[in-house]
Amino acid sequence: MIRSHFGVIAIAAMVGVAGCGEDKKAQAPATLTIAIGSVAPLTGGIAHLGKDNENGARLAVEEAKAEKIRIGGKEAVFEFLAEDDQEDAKVGNTVAQKLVDAKVAGVVGHLNSGTSIPASNIYSGANIPMITGSATNPELTERGLKGVFRVVGRDDQQGPAVANYLIANAKPKVVAIIDDATAYGKGLANEVEKTLKAAGVKVLAREQGTNKTVDWKAVLTKLKGRGPDAVFYGGMDSTAGPLLKQGRELGVKAVFSFGDGACTDKMGEFAGSGAEGLLCSQAGIPPQAASKKFLDAYKKRFNIDPILYAPFTYDAANLLIEAMKKANSADPAKYLPVLQKIDFAGATGRISFDEKGDRKDAEMTIFTMKGGKLLPIAIIKSGKTIKYEDFVAQSTAPAADVAKK
Amino acid sequence: MDVFIQQVINGLTLGAVYAMVALGYTMVYGIIQLINFAHGEVVMVGAMVAFSVIGALAPSGLPPLAIVLVAAGCAIPVCMLIGYAMERAAYRPLRGAPRLAPLITAIGVSIILQHLAMLIWSRNPLAFPQIIKVESYHFAGATITSVQIAILSISLAMMVGLAALVYRTRLGTAMRATAHNPQVAGLMGIDANRIIALTFVIGAALAAVAGVMVASYYGIAHYAMGSQLGLKAFCAAVLGGIGNIPGAMLGGVLLGVVEALGAGYIGDLTGNVFGSNYQDVFAFIVLIAVLVLRPSGLLGERVGDRA
């Protein structure tokens, strides 16, 4: 851990030194420093996902820096400012203000809905565009704030997707819904509940934990007494794993289903054999279905595979950069209108925004756990369920486009 | 009824862990009136060391039970060492200082330990290896797993052992004498500093075992896992009467049961106005209730005047 940090610093230092050297040699004209911020929890229970988000954005900014793009007649020097919001709205606002004070040109983040929503007020007030690669709560873009975008789907698309898949495949009569009382978990659980109720499925009274709960036995014992056929949990993997493990230990036979926060390979480690057969959804497409160019670059740069939303934060950062290029300015007032109308072939496919700032036609993916690994089984796009293999066959075309660029 | 029995089993398991941790708080408080807020972190270190040892030994093909015992056998001395170092470096220099000083130091030690653990074991939640296959036993409609049985019996054995140590041995007599009056104990030839250090070390050993148990129970270990657990155990210690060893055991078990039953039934009792997410609140409600109604705790007559 420590060593790898030093490695990163050393590489960064070398890149920095090399960059300076060339600048001096070429006697470059005035350069334009463009700072791009990234915010995600880098400490706490989901720090691994936070680092993944940060890595995606970092890769995009480093590539842009290496390209030596010219913006407004000057050579653009991209700076990457990564902040830790600790998955906490108060800290999130503090670091958002810090980035505003540092005069960043745009922000990739935050990771969580609970931090993105309050922070979006700060960015919007300072006229700094933000693009989240992972916050899925609808409220983020529903308040009509200027310059707030997201490149993933929303809970009100994801919730119905997983609920409909559950109805069609598990055919439950009674479903128990649990959430972790965060904006994300509760919002997603509400959407699932709405869809299930609309389809005439009986939903038990909502149970809640917190985003730090590891002891779910009391809740599960209560639920077991009511005999649900399926359980849906809105929350992250670090709480969902123990939930699933304890559920199986108590002998709860129901199908367990989750949203994207608990749709990681970690579920297999946390819940062991209990994780087999779970259903979960991810907004967007699985990282392994992202463009090969991105996957290779990520692996080469960080020596690991992306976990969850790195392709999306990569695209988010690239969208900011692309809009700046097209507007020939890093001034948010100039490039924001361009960003709003952009049509971009990213690592996660074509991206364009609707008037709210949400991605048009965002995909949802349904996964199951088999042999300790998550397997994508279906992609849901514009209300249609497509088998995963068929989707991959289709999506090679845009991926090839990106590779050519 | 079977749901009720199940909730009580859940609560007893949780309570056994709280009791083990609460003992560490109460023993230290009993002797030097310090609330060692870094104690929760010692539990975390115990879990983390065991995590690393199991991870290293798992591919060796040793029998799983032996691996877990070796892991606990490594976690205990490491935690004892931390307990000793903590006392020696952070608290002993402040002996005789105003009571607030060591309390703040304790919070500082807790933050240091947490962040050291974050550097060593990363900030990711770690999946605690489940190398022993968990068996479930059914009776009266309820389920009890082998891990729960192990937690209950190990903690019972450790508590009996501790009680025997404190009330039946010379060392225990010295500890109780020091707790009663360190100056007079010193005049009687008891090395108070040594006894205090030993108290920390014993508490840390219990914490190590608790750490291994809690991590294998939930299957997850995390560098921040100690703080919440520590606070709950502290509440348990206050409930039983801080400074009182049987009180900590009783308080821990009671708190576990209160939490499990509270979380299990609050929704039904309040018409779903309050939900099971209030589980963590019960410990603190109990803490406030005890402080208001009976500041000396359930069994804590002896140090009531100091609490």
XYZ file of C-alpha atoms in Angstrom:
712
model
C 0.000 0.000 0.000
C 2.586 2.500 1.144
C 4.970 1.458 -1.570
C 2.394 1.871 -4.300
C 1.666 5.400 -3.062
C 5.302 6.278 -3.312
C 5.305 4.740 -6.744
C 2.498 7.028 -7.851
C 4.215 10.052 -6.374
C 7.488 9.077 -7.985
C 5.841 8.670 -11.386
C 3.992 11.942 -10.950
C 7.235 13.645 -9.996
C 9.039 12.203 -13.012
C 6.246 13.227 -15.342
C 6.346 16.678 -13.771
C 10.124 16.978 -14.160
C 10.059 15.697 -17.712
C 7.272 18.126 -18.566
C 9.165 21.076 -17.148
C 12.313 20.123 -19.008
C 10.566 20.074 -22.369
C 8.826 23.344 -21.648
C 12.121 25.066 -21.072
C 13.765 23.561 -24.134
C 10.964 24.567 -26.465
C 10.634 27.984 -24.829
C 6.917 27.342 -25.083
C 4.583 30.320 -25.318
C 2.344 30.995 -22.344
C 0.646 27.872 -21.132
C -2.893 27.600 -19.848
C -3.277 25.663 -16.637
C -6.603 23.869 -16.433
C -7.470 22.196 -13.157
C -10.012 19.401 -13.096
C -11.308 18.275 -9.727
C -12.360 14.787 -8.723
C -14.247 13.983 -5.540
C -14.957 10.539 -4.126
C -14.625 8.902 -0.723
C -10.995 7.784 -0.420
C -11.367 6.691 3.192
C -14.150 4.719 4.842
C -16.158 1.694 3.871
C -16.317 2.283 0.123
C -12.867 3.794 -0.342
C -12.091 1.087 -2.905
C -14.918 2.342 -5.098
C -13.825 5.922 -4.485
C -10.301 5.190 -5.615
C -11.712 3.465 -8.689
C -13.699 6.600 -9.571
C -10.676 8.778 -8.989
C -8.467 6.554 -11.150
C -10.861 6.780 -14.087
C -10.863 10.567 -14.038
C -7.140 10.697 -13.374
C -6.409 8.550 -16.423
C -8.440 10.848 -18.673
C -6.738 13.981 -17.373
C -3.267 12.454 -17.669
C -3.947 11.406 -21.239
C -5.167 14.899 -22.085
C -2.070 16.362 -20.494
C 0.200 14.090 -22.509
C -1.593 15.096 -25.702
C -0.580 18.741 -25.200
C -3.867 20.069 -26.551
C -4.005 23.727 -27.511
C -6.931 25.633 -26.102
C -7.452 29.310 -26.891
C -4.083 29.442 -28.635
C -2.207 28.274 -25.574
C -0.873 24.892 -24.661
C -3.183 23.379 -22.059
C -1.511 21.977 -18.951
C -4.046 19.825 -17.165
C -3.918 19.510 -13.423
C -5.778 16.870 -11.498
C -7.048 17.699 -8.009
C -8.402 14.655 -6.169
C -10.360 15.223 -2.974
C -11.798 12.871 -0.376
C -15.388 13.537 0.723
C -15.416 10.603 3.158
C -18.912 9.677 1.953
C -20.110 12.519 4.186
C -22.227 15.430 3.003
C -20.560 17.925 5.346
C -17.058 16.959 4.250
C -18.325 16.859 0.658
C -19.392 20.482 0.859
C -16.094 21.483 2.395
C -14.016 19.904 -0.355
C -16.413 21.252 -2.989
C -15.767 24.756 -1.688
C -12.058 23.979 -1.655
C -12.175 23.041 -5.344
C -14.192 26.165 -6.144
C -11.597 28.269 -4.335
C -8.861 26.496 -6.291
C -10.673 27.683 -9.438
C -11.101 24.310 -11.079
C -12.574 24.359 -14.561
C -14.822 21.383 -13.940
C -15.454 18.594 -11.458
C -15.845 14.845 -11.876
C -17.923 13.577 -8.962
C -19.011 13.034 -6.390
C -19.379 9.307 -6.055
C -22.414 9.156 -3.759
C -25.775 10.775 -4.316
C -25.803 11.913 -0.699
C -22.691 14.013 -1.246
C -23.290 14.974 -4.888
C -26.657 16.613 -4.261
C -25.560 19.143 -1.622
C -22.227 19.763 -3.379
C -23.967 20.443 -6.693
C -25.421 23.630 -5.148
C -21.909 24.888 -4.496
C -20.566 24.065 -7.957
C -23.621 25.443 -9.690
C -23.463 28.628 -7.610
C -19.847 29.081 -8.685
C -20.707 28.257 -12.319
C -18.452 25.228 -12.377
C -19.800 22.243 -14.325
C -19.872 18.900 -12.510
C -20.343 15.485 -14.053
C -20.908 12.553 -11.781
C -19.980 9.109 -12.993
C -21.899 7.249 -10.321
C -24.512 9.254 -8.366
C -27.820 7.783 -9.440
C -30.405 9.564 -7.237
C -32.845 11.417 -9.551
C -32.931 14.503 -7.328
C -29.427 15.470 -8.442
C -30.610 16.649 -11.835
C -34.255 17.298 -10.948
C -33.674 20.644 -9.278
C -32.892 22.494 -12.485
C -29.379 23.489 -11.432
C -27.158 24.718 -14.220
C -24.110 22.680 -15.128
C -25.002 19.458 -13.273
C -24.602 16.329 -15.379
C -24.429 12.598 -14.936
C -23.207 9.912 -17.292
C -24.918 6.990 -15.556
C -28.564 6.065 -15.383
C -30.865 7.174 -12.588
C -32.390 5.192 -9.742
C -35.808 5.700 -11.245
C -34.512 3.797 -14.282
C -32.436 1.327 -12.296
C -35.093 0.541 -9.694
C -37.743 -0.429 -12.264
C -35.145 -2.410 -14.222
C -34.156 -4.653 -11.329
C -37.747 -4.875 -10.061
C -39.093 -5.892 -13.458
C -36.352 -8.446 -13.912
C -37.195 -9.823 -10.470
C -40.906 -10.011 -11.294
C -40.302 -11.706 -14.623
C -37.734 -14.238 -13.425
C -38.168 -14.892 -9.682
C -41.967 -14.373 -9.753
C -42.188 -13.367 -6.062
C -45.488 -12.939 -4.218
C -44.104 -11.166 -1.156
C -41.006 -8.982 -1.258
C -39.127 -7.440 1.665
C -37.288 -4.189 1.017
C -34.404 -2.944 3.140
C -32.310 0.181 2.688
C -29.361 1.861 4.357
C -31.132 5.177 4.981
C -28.880 7.092 2.591
C -30.184 9.241 -0.261
C -28.977 6.543 -2.646
C -30.185 3.431 -0.857
C -33.537 4.809 0.137
C -34.170 6.405 -3.254
C -33.399 3.195 -5.087
C -35.479 1.124 -2.678
C -38.420 3.513 -3.182
C -38.250 3.046 -6.942
C -38.147 -0.738 -6.597
C -41.106 -0.627 -4.235
C -43.125 1.532 -6.633
C -42.583 -0.867 -9.524
C -43.323 -3.962 -7.448
C -46.527 -2.483 -6.056
C -47.632 -1.415 -9.512
C -47.228 -5.037 -10.615
C -49.405 -6.211 -7.717
C -46.611 -7.750 -5.639
C -47.040 -7.495 -1.865
C -44.276 -5.441 -0.274
C -43.560 -5.754 3.471
C -43.046 -2.700 5.688
C -39.669 -1.142 4.921
C -36.706 -2.081 7.100
C -33.702 0.166 7.437
C -30.137 -0.030 8.616
C -27.387 2.525 8.191
C -24.448 2.710 5.811
C -22.258 1.263 8.590
C -24.520 -1.565 9.767
C -22.851 -4.973 9.855
C -25.278 -6.674 12.214
C -28.438 -7.430 10.256
C -29.545 -10.411 12.312
C -32.356 -8.618 14.118
C -33.868 -7.301 10.886
C -33.445 -10.592 9.049
C -34.938 -12.599 11.893
C -37.988 -10.365 11.835
C -38.263 -10.733 8.056
C -37.824 -14.479 8.195
C -40.948 -14.648 10.320
C -42.890 -12.979 7.462
C -41.595 -15.354 4.775
C -40.744 -13.109 1.804
C -39.956 -14.772 -1.566
C -37.476 -12.081 -2.462
C -35.483 -9.402 -0.673
C -34.254 -6.165 -2.185
C -31.558 -4.154 -0.428
C -30.631 -0.585 -1.388
C -27.091 0.020 -0.144
C -23.373 -0.560 -0.700
C -21.434 -3.837 -0.780
C -19.788 -3.406 2.623
C -23.211 -3.607 4.282
C -24.934 -5.795 1.690
C -22.320 -8.575 2.015
C -22.897 -9.139 5.735
C -26.662 -8.835 5.125
C -26.610 -11.633 2.595
C -24.262 -13.825 4.634
C -26.369 -13.485 7.768
C -29.569 -14.011 5.828
C -28.331 -17.353 4.520
C -27.031 -18.340 7.964
C -30.468 -17.699 9.419
C -31.954 -19.878 6.718
C -33.738 -17.164 4.745
C -34.458 -18.854 1.414
C -35.566 -15.785 -0.550
C -33.857 -14.448 -3.683
C -31.666 -11.510 -2.676
C -31.432 -8.589 -5.069
C -29.391 -5.420 -4.909
C -28.689 -2.173 -6.672
C -25.399 -1.094 -8.204
C -23.685 -0.224 -4.901
C -23.729 -3.890 -3.973
C -23.089 -5.159 -7.475
C -19.386 -5.900 -7.038
C -17.229 -9.015 -6.823
C -16.705 -8.158 -3.146
C -20.157 -9.617 -2.490
C -18.756 -13.081 -3.145
C -15.926 -12.509 -0.665
C -18.173 -11.076 2.035
C -21.026 -13.541 1.734
C -19.102 -16.634 0.592
C -21.247 -19.354 -0.890
C -24.340 -17.423 0.274
C -23.790 -14.981 -2.581
C -24.513 -17.558 -5.296
C -27.558 -16.681 -7.326
C -28.009 -13.127 -6.117
C -29.420 -10.638 -8.585
C -28.132 -7.108 -8.884
C -28.263 -4.212 -11.256
C -25.761 -1.642 -12.344
C -26.582 1.641 -13.896
C -24.710 1.678 -17.159
C -22.658 -1.192 -18.498
C -20.193 -3.428 -16.663
C -16.586 -2.179 -16.627
C -15.514 -5.191 -18.665
C -17.920 -4.106 -21.433
C -16.222 -0.698 -21.677
C -14.005 0.030 -24.668
C -10.886 -2.107 -24.907
C -8.722 0.959 -25.306
C -9.858 2.242 -21.925
C -9.479 -1.138 -20.229
C -5.932 -1.575 -21.521
C -4.908 1.964 -20.592
C -6.381 1.601 -17.115
C -4.665 -1.695 -16.480
C -1.369 -0.327 -17.725
C -1.581 2.807 -15.601
C -2.884 1.361 -12.313
C -1.976 -2.322 -12.575
C -5.511 -3.368 -11.627
C -8.801 -3.724 -13.442
C -11.500 -1.100 -12.974
C -13.975 -2.162 -10.286
C -17.201 -0.335 -11.006
C -17.584 3.214 -12.286
C -14.084 4.048 -13.492
C -15.154 3.947 -17.183
C -17.829 6.499 -16.356
C -15.592 8.908 -14.475
C -13.101 8.487 -17.326
C -15.815 9.521 -19.757
C -16.936 12.327 -17.453
C -13.453 13.841 -17.407
C -13.110 13.351 -21.147
C -16.438 15.079 -21.708
C -15.195 18.142 -19.841
C -11.976 18.139 -21.843
C -13.756 17.536 -25.142
C -16.170 20.401 -24.475
C -13.258 22.682 -23.651
C -11.538 21.671 -26.881
C -14.657 22.313 -28.950
C -15.386 25.633 -27.270
C -11.682 26.465 -27.462
C -11.890 27.725 -23.907
C -11.634 26.413 -20.379
C -14.013 29.093 -19.168
C -17.152 27.317 -17.919
C -19.346 30.113 -19.269
C -18.029 29.352 -22.772
C -17.776 25.563 -22.752
C -20.908 24.748 -20.760
C -23.294 25.325 -23.723
C -21.061 23.027 -25.786
C -21.113 20.365 -23.089
C -24.896 20.518 -22.957
C -25.138 19.715 -26.679
C -22.172 17.352 -26.926
C -22.318 14.036 -28.751
C -19.335 12.022 -27.649
C -18.166 8.457 -28.259
C -16.802 7.467 -24.856
C -15.516 4.311 -23.241
C -19.083 3.512 -22.199
C -20.650 4.203 -25.595
C -22.260 7.283 -27.100
C -23.008 10.059 -24.678
C -25.343 12.990 -25.049
C -27.357 14.812 -22.419
C -31.022 15.687 -22.139
C -32.086 19.143 -20.960
C -31.859 18.073 -17.281
C -28.262 16.916 -17.643
C -29.016 13.197 -17.558
C -27.522 10.852 -20.106
C -29.925 9.972 -22.904
C -30.829 6.297 -23.262
C -28.685 5.149 -20.349
C -28.276 1.384 -20.100
C -28.890 -0.817 -17.059
C -27.262 -4.194 -16.548
C -28.560 -7.139 -14.524
C -25.972 -9.450 -12.971
C -25.986 -12.698 -11.084
C -23.310 -14.331 -8.934
C -21.874 -17.608 -10.152
C -18.829 -19.328 -8.679
C -17.945 -16.173 -6.715
C -17.905 -13.958 -9.817
C -20.498 -11.530 -11.064
C -21.821 -12.399 -14.475
C -23.807 -9.929 -16.543
C -26.967 -11.653 -17.737
C -29.020 -8.909 -19.314
C -28.816 -5.301 -20.475
C -31.911 -3.159 -20.218
C -32.046 -0.271 -22.637
C -35.039 1.948 -23.357
C -37.300 -0.509 -21.507
C -36.143 -3.533 -23.517
C -34.306 -6.485 -21.995
C -31.394 -7.639 -24.146
C -29.322 -10.707 -23.362
C -25.796 -9.708 -22.407
C -24.052 -11.688 -25.166
C -26.262 -10.088 -27.800
C -25.503 -6.644 -26.404
C -21.738 -7.158 -26.466
C -21.974 -8.301 -30.077
C -23.827 -5.071 -30.900
C -21.614 -2.742 -28.922
C -18.321 -3.705 -30.544
C -19.065 -1.161 -33.254
C -18.939 2.043 -31.134
C -16.038 0.565 -29.171
C -14.089 0.219 -32.402
C -14.867 3.862 -33.180
C -13.284 4.961 -29.969
C -10.247 2.812 -30.602
C -9.673 4.509 -33.924
C -9.730 7.994 -32.456
C -42.168 -17.341 19.464
C -39.437 -18.800 17.283
C -38.682 -15.291 16.060
C -38.345 -14.179 19.664
C -35.984 -17.057 20.498
C -33.931 -16.231 17.412
C -33.692 -12.577 18.426
C -32.532 -13.574 21.902
C -29.841 -15.828 20.394
C -28.720 -12.973 18.140
C -28.671 -10.647 21.118
C -26.726 -13.015 23.352
C -24.015 -13.458 20.707
C -23.728 -9.728 20.203
C -23.815 -9.222 23.966
C -21.011 -11.706 24.566
C -18.782 -9.670 22.257
C -19.795 -6.402 23.927
C -19.073 -7.922 27.317
C -15.551 -8.960 26.299
C -14.788 -5.471 25.060
C -16.561 -3.778 27.973
C -14.278 -5.653 30.373
C -11.288 -3.817 28.938
C -12.938 -0.456 29.540
C -14.091 -1.279 32.998
C -10.827 -2.810 34.238
C -8.839 0.237 33.185
C -11.429 2.602 34.589
C -11.557 0.687 37.844
C -7.831 1.176 38.353
C -6.956 4.605 37.014
C -10.365 6.191 36.297
C -9.429 6.587 32.657
C -11.871 5.853 29.868
C -9.509 4.338 27.361
C -11.229 5.331 24.148
C -8.506 3.601 22.147
C -9.724 0.231 23.396
C -12.074 -0.241 20.435
C -9.090 0.157 18.135
C -7.283 -2.660 19.921
C -10.227 -4.894 19.009
C -9.819 -3.808 15.390
C -6.088 -4.562 15.437
C -6.863 -8.023 16.789
C -9.215 -8.663 13.892
C -6.782 -7.292 11.332
C -3.787 -9.309 12.580
C -5.919 -12.442 12.508
C -7.027 -11.515 8.999
C -3.424 -11.315 7.809
C -2.368 -14.524 9.531
C -5.305 -16.486 8.152
C -4.654 -15.040 4.715
C -1.012 -16.126 4.909
C -1.696 -19.606 6.265
C -4.832 -20.461 4.299
C -2.934 -21.878 1.277
C -0.662 -23.983 3.538
C -3.182 -26.803 3.867
C -3.145 -26.851 7.651
C -6.454 -27.820 9.251
C -8.709 -24.733 9.337
C -9.232 -24.850 13.073
C -5.471 -24.829 13.643
C -5.117 -21.812 11.364
C -7.748 -19.879 13.291
C -6.103 -20.794 16.593
C -2.696 -19.691 15.280
C -4.311 -16.459 14.065
C -5.793 -15.796 17.491
C -2.451 -16.820 18.981
C -0.753 -14.096 16.935
C -3.437 -11.468 17.465
C -3.371 -11.765 21.258
C 0.351 -10.973 21.779
C 0.256 -8.164 19.218
C -2.689 -6.571 21.002
C -1.055 -7.100 24.401
C 2.006 -5.314 23.109
C -0.120 -2.441 21.832
C -1.935 -2.281 25.155
C 1.375 -2.114 26.989
C 2.900 0.435 24.608
C -0.217 2.570 24.847
C -0.075 2.645 28.626
C 3.673 3.187 28.752
C 3.922 5.901 26.115
C 0.617 7.729 26.258
C -0.932 7.343 29.690
C 1.846 6.797 32.227
C 3.479 10.192 31.565
C 0.112 11.777 32.322
C -0.423 10.004 35.627
C -1.478 12.668 38.097
C -2.386 15.114 35.342
C -5.938 16.496 35.290
C -8.390 13.818 34.173
C -9.171 15.526 30.917
C -5.588 15.189 29.658
C -5.411 11.374 29.479
C -8.959 11.292 28.106
C -7.997 13.483 25.174
C -4.792 11.474 24.767
C -6.928 8.340 24.548
C -8.899 9.842 21.672
C -5.608 10.751 20.024
C -4.245 7.223 20.416
C -7.466 5.902 18.922
C -7.092 8.091 15.823
C -3.432 7.136 15.453
C -4.189 3.411 15.669
C -7.027 3.731 13.174
C -4.902 5.496 10.618
C -1.936 3.192 11.098
C -4.298 0.310 10.439
C -5.566 2.101 7.344
C -2.003 2.403 6.057
C -1.195 -1.232 6.749
C -4.440 -2.975 5.791
C -5.837 -0.447 3.312
C -9.089 1.379 3.631
C -11.143 -1.311 1.934
C -13.491 -3.430 3.960
C -11.744 -6.811 4.072
C -13.574 -10.055 3.628
C -12.549 -12.057 6.688
C -11.700 -15.527 5.344
C -14.381 -18.053 6.213
C -12.142 -21.092 6.335
C -14.133 -23.041 8.884
C -17.365 -24.234 7.397
C -20.264 -22.726 9.310
C -22.751 -25.320 10.494
C -26.282 -24.322 11.417
C -28.246 -26.083 14.123
C -32.002 -25.784 14.404
C -34.092 -26.000 17.509
C -37.536 -24.630 18.412
C -37.716 -22.950 15.021
C -34.562 -20.937 15.648
C -31.121 -21.321 14.122
C -27.778 -21.158 15.872
C -24.533 -21.400 13.941
C -21.310 -22.997 15.063
C -19.713 -19.539 15.088
C -22.332 -18.292 17.530
C -21.810 -21.318 19.772
C -18.063 -20.728 19.651
C -18.472 -17.030 20.517
C -20.763 -17.766 23.427
C -18.595 -20.518 24.894
C -15.245 -18.776 24.363
C -16.446 -15.555 25.923
C -17.989 -17.419 28.823
C -14.718 -19.269 29.401
C -12.678 -16.067 29.177
C -14.971 -14.269 31.590
C -14.810 -17.111 34.101
C -11.045 -17.123 33.697
C -10.840 -13.391 34.273
C -13.068 -13.558 37.325
C -10.844 -16.311 38.731
C -7.762 -14.198 38.017
C -9.158 -11.113 39.692
C -10.769 -12.727 42.705
C -8.629 -15.824 43.342
C -4.999 -14.962 42.630
C -2.336 -12.761 44.224
C -2.181 -10.705 41.062
C -5.934 -10.152 41.235
C -5.682 -9.109 44.856
C -2.964 -6.640 43.913
C -5.154 -5.298 41.089
C -8.091 -4.818 43.390
C -5.879 -3.199 46.012
C -4.472 -0.787 43.443
C -7.954 0.027 42.255
C -9.016 0.697 45.803
C -6.161 3.000 46.699
C -2.941 3.104 44.664
C -0.967 4.957 47.357
C -1.768 2.545 50.133
C -1.266 -0.401 47.780
C 2.153 1.051 47.010
C 2.969 1.197 50.721
C 2.041 -2.480 50.952
C 4.756 -3.272 48.402
C 2.620 -3.437 45.286
C 4.221 -1.910 42.202
C 1.221 0.125 41.031
C 2.742 0.944 37.624
C 3.299 -2.731 36.915
C -0.254 -3.614 37.935
C -1.692 -0.847 35.777
C 0.337 -1.986 32.787
C -0.833 -5.553 33.387
C -4.435 -4.392 33.474
C -4.014 -2.816 30.063
C -2.355 -5.971 28.759
C -5.113 -8.266 30.031
C -7.797 -5.987 28.639
C -6.018 -5.949 25.296
C -5.860 -9.750 25.215
C -9.628 -9.930 25.722
C -10.040 -7.309 23.013
C -7.944 -9.362 20.606
C -10.152 -12.394 21.125
C -13.246 -10.217 20.725
C -11.809 -8.832 17.493
C -11.242 -12.279 16.016
C -14.719 -13.364 17.079
C -16.555 -10.346 15.733
C -14.709 -10.447 12.424
C -15.430 -14.111 11.871
C -19.047 -13.649 12.947
C -19.788 -10.912 10.425
C -17.213 -12.044 7.863
C -15.886 -8.528 7.475
C -13.031 -6.536 8.959
C -12.378 -2.872 8.493
C -9.960 -0.339 9.903
C -12.826 1.731 11.363
C -14.719 -1.222 12.828
C -13.422 -0.573 16.336
C -14.877 2.835 17.044
C -18.572 1.976 16.972
C -17.985 -1.337 18.732
C -15.879 0.460 21.326
C -18.597 3.019 21.993
C -21.232 0.320 22.387
C -19.001 -1.621 24.766
C -18.399 1.564 26.696
C -22.173 1.959 27.055
C -22.321 -1.646 28.225
C -19.645 -0.946 30.821
C -21.541 2.092 32.088
C -24.781 0.106 32.147
C -23.199 -2.530 34.351
C -21.434 0.076 36.466
C -18.098 1.241 35.156
C -15.198 -0.098 37.131
C -17.132 -3.191 38.097
C -16.046 -6.402 36.388
C -19.203 -8.550 36.808
C -21.103 -5.387 35.875
C -19.352 -5.184 32.509
C -20.238 -8.803 31.764
C -23.875 -8.291 32.714
C -24.053 -4.919 30.956
C -22.612 -6.326 27.744
C -24.999 -9.240 27.541
C -27.999 -7.081 28.471
C -27.103 -4.435 25.913
C -26.775 -7.052 23.177
C -30.201 -8.465 23.965
C -31.768 -4.997 24.252
C -30.343 -4.082 20.842
C -31.512 -7.236 19.114
C -34.999 -7.156 20.606
C -35.246 -3.404 20.133
C -34.300 -3.567 16.476
C -36.534 -6.572 15.963
C -39.673 -5.157 17.524
C -39.482 -1.363 17.409
C -41.139 -1.275 13.995
C -44.145 -3.295 15.127
C -44.464 -1.472 18.435
C -44.432 1.995 16.931
C -46.455 1.206 13.816
C -43.321 1.561 11.655
C -42.732 5.162 12.734
C -39.330 4.055 13.961
C -37.516 1.306 12.108
C -34.698 -1.099 12.707
C -32.214 1.587 11.651
C -32.533 2.772 15.230
C -30.653 -0.358 16.336
C -27.500 1.618 17.075
C -29.460 4.181 19.056
C -30.503 1.753 21.772
C -27.025 1.564 23.248
C -26.947 5.302 23.623
C -30.500 5.527 24.952
C -29.444 3.000 27.562
C -26.350 5.100 28.309
C -28.419 8.246 28.870
C -31.046 6.429 30.889
C -28.410 4.912 33.139
C -26.615 8.206 33.638
C -29.871 9.949 34.545
C -31.531 7.284 36.650
C -28.691 5.300 38.153
C -25.291 6.879 37.469
C -23.465 4.099 39.277
C -24.858 1.480 36.884
C -26.590 -1.796 37.694
C -23.877 -3.307 39.859
C -21.600 -0.342 40.293
C -22.028 0.711 43.907
C -18.336 0.788 44.582
C -17.208 3.554 42.248
C -20.529 5.348 42.151
C -19.028 8.407 43.762
C -16.420 8.643 41.042
C -18.558 8.046 38.001
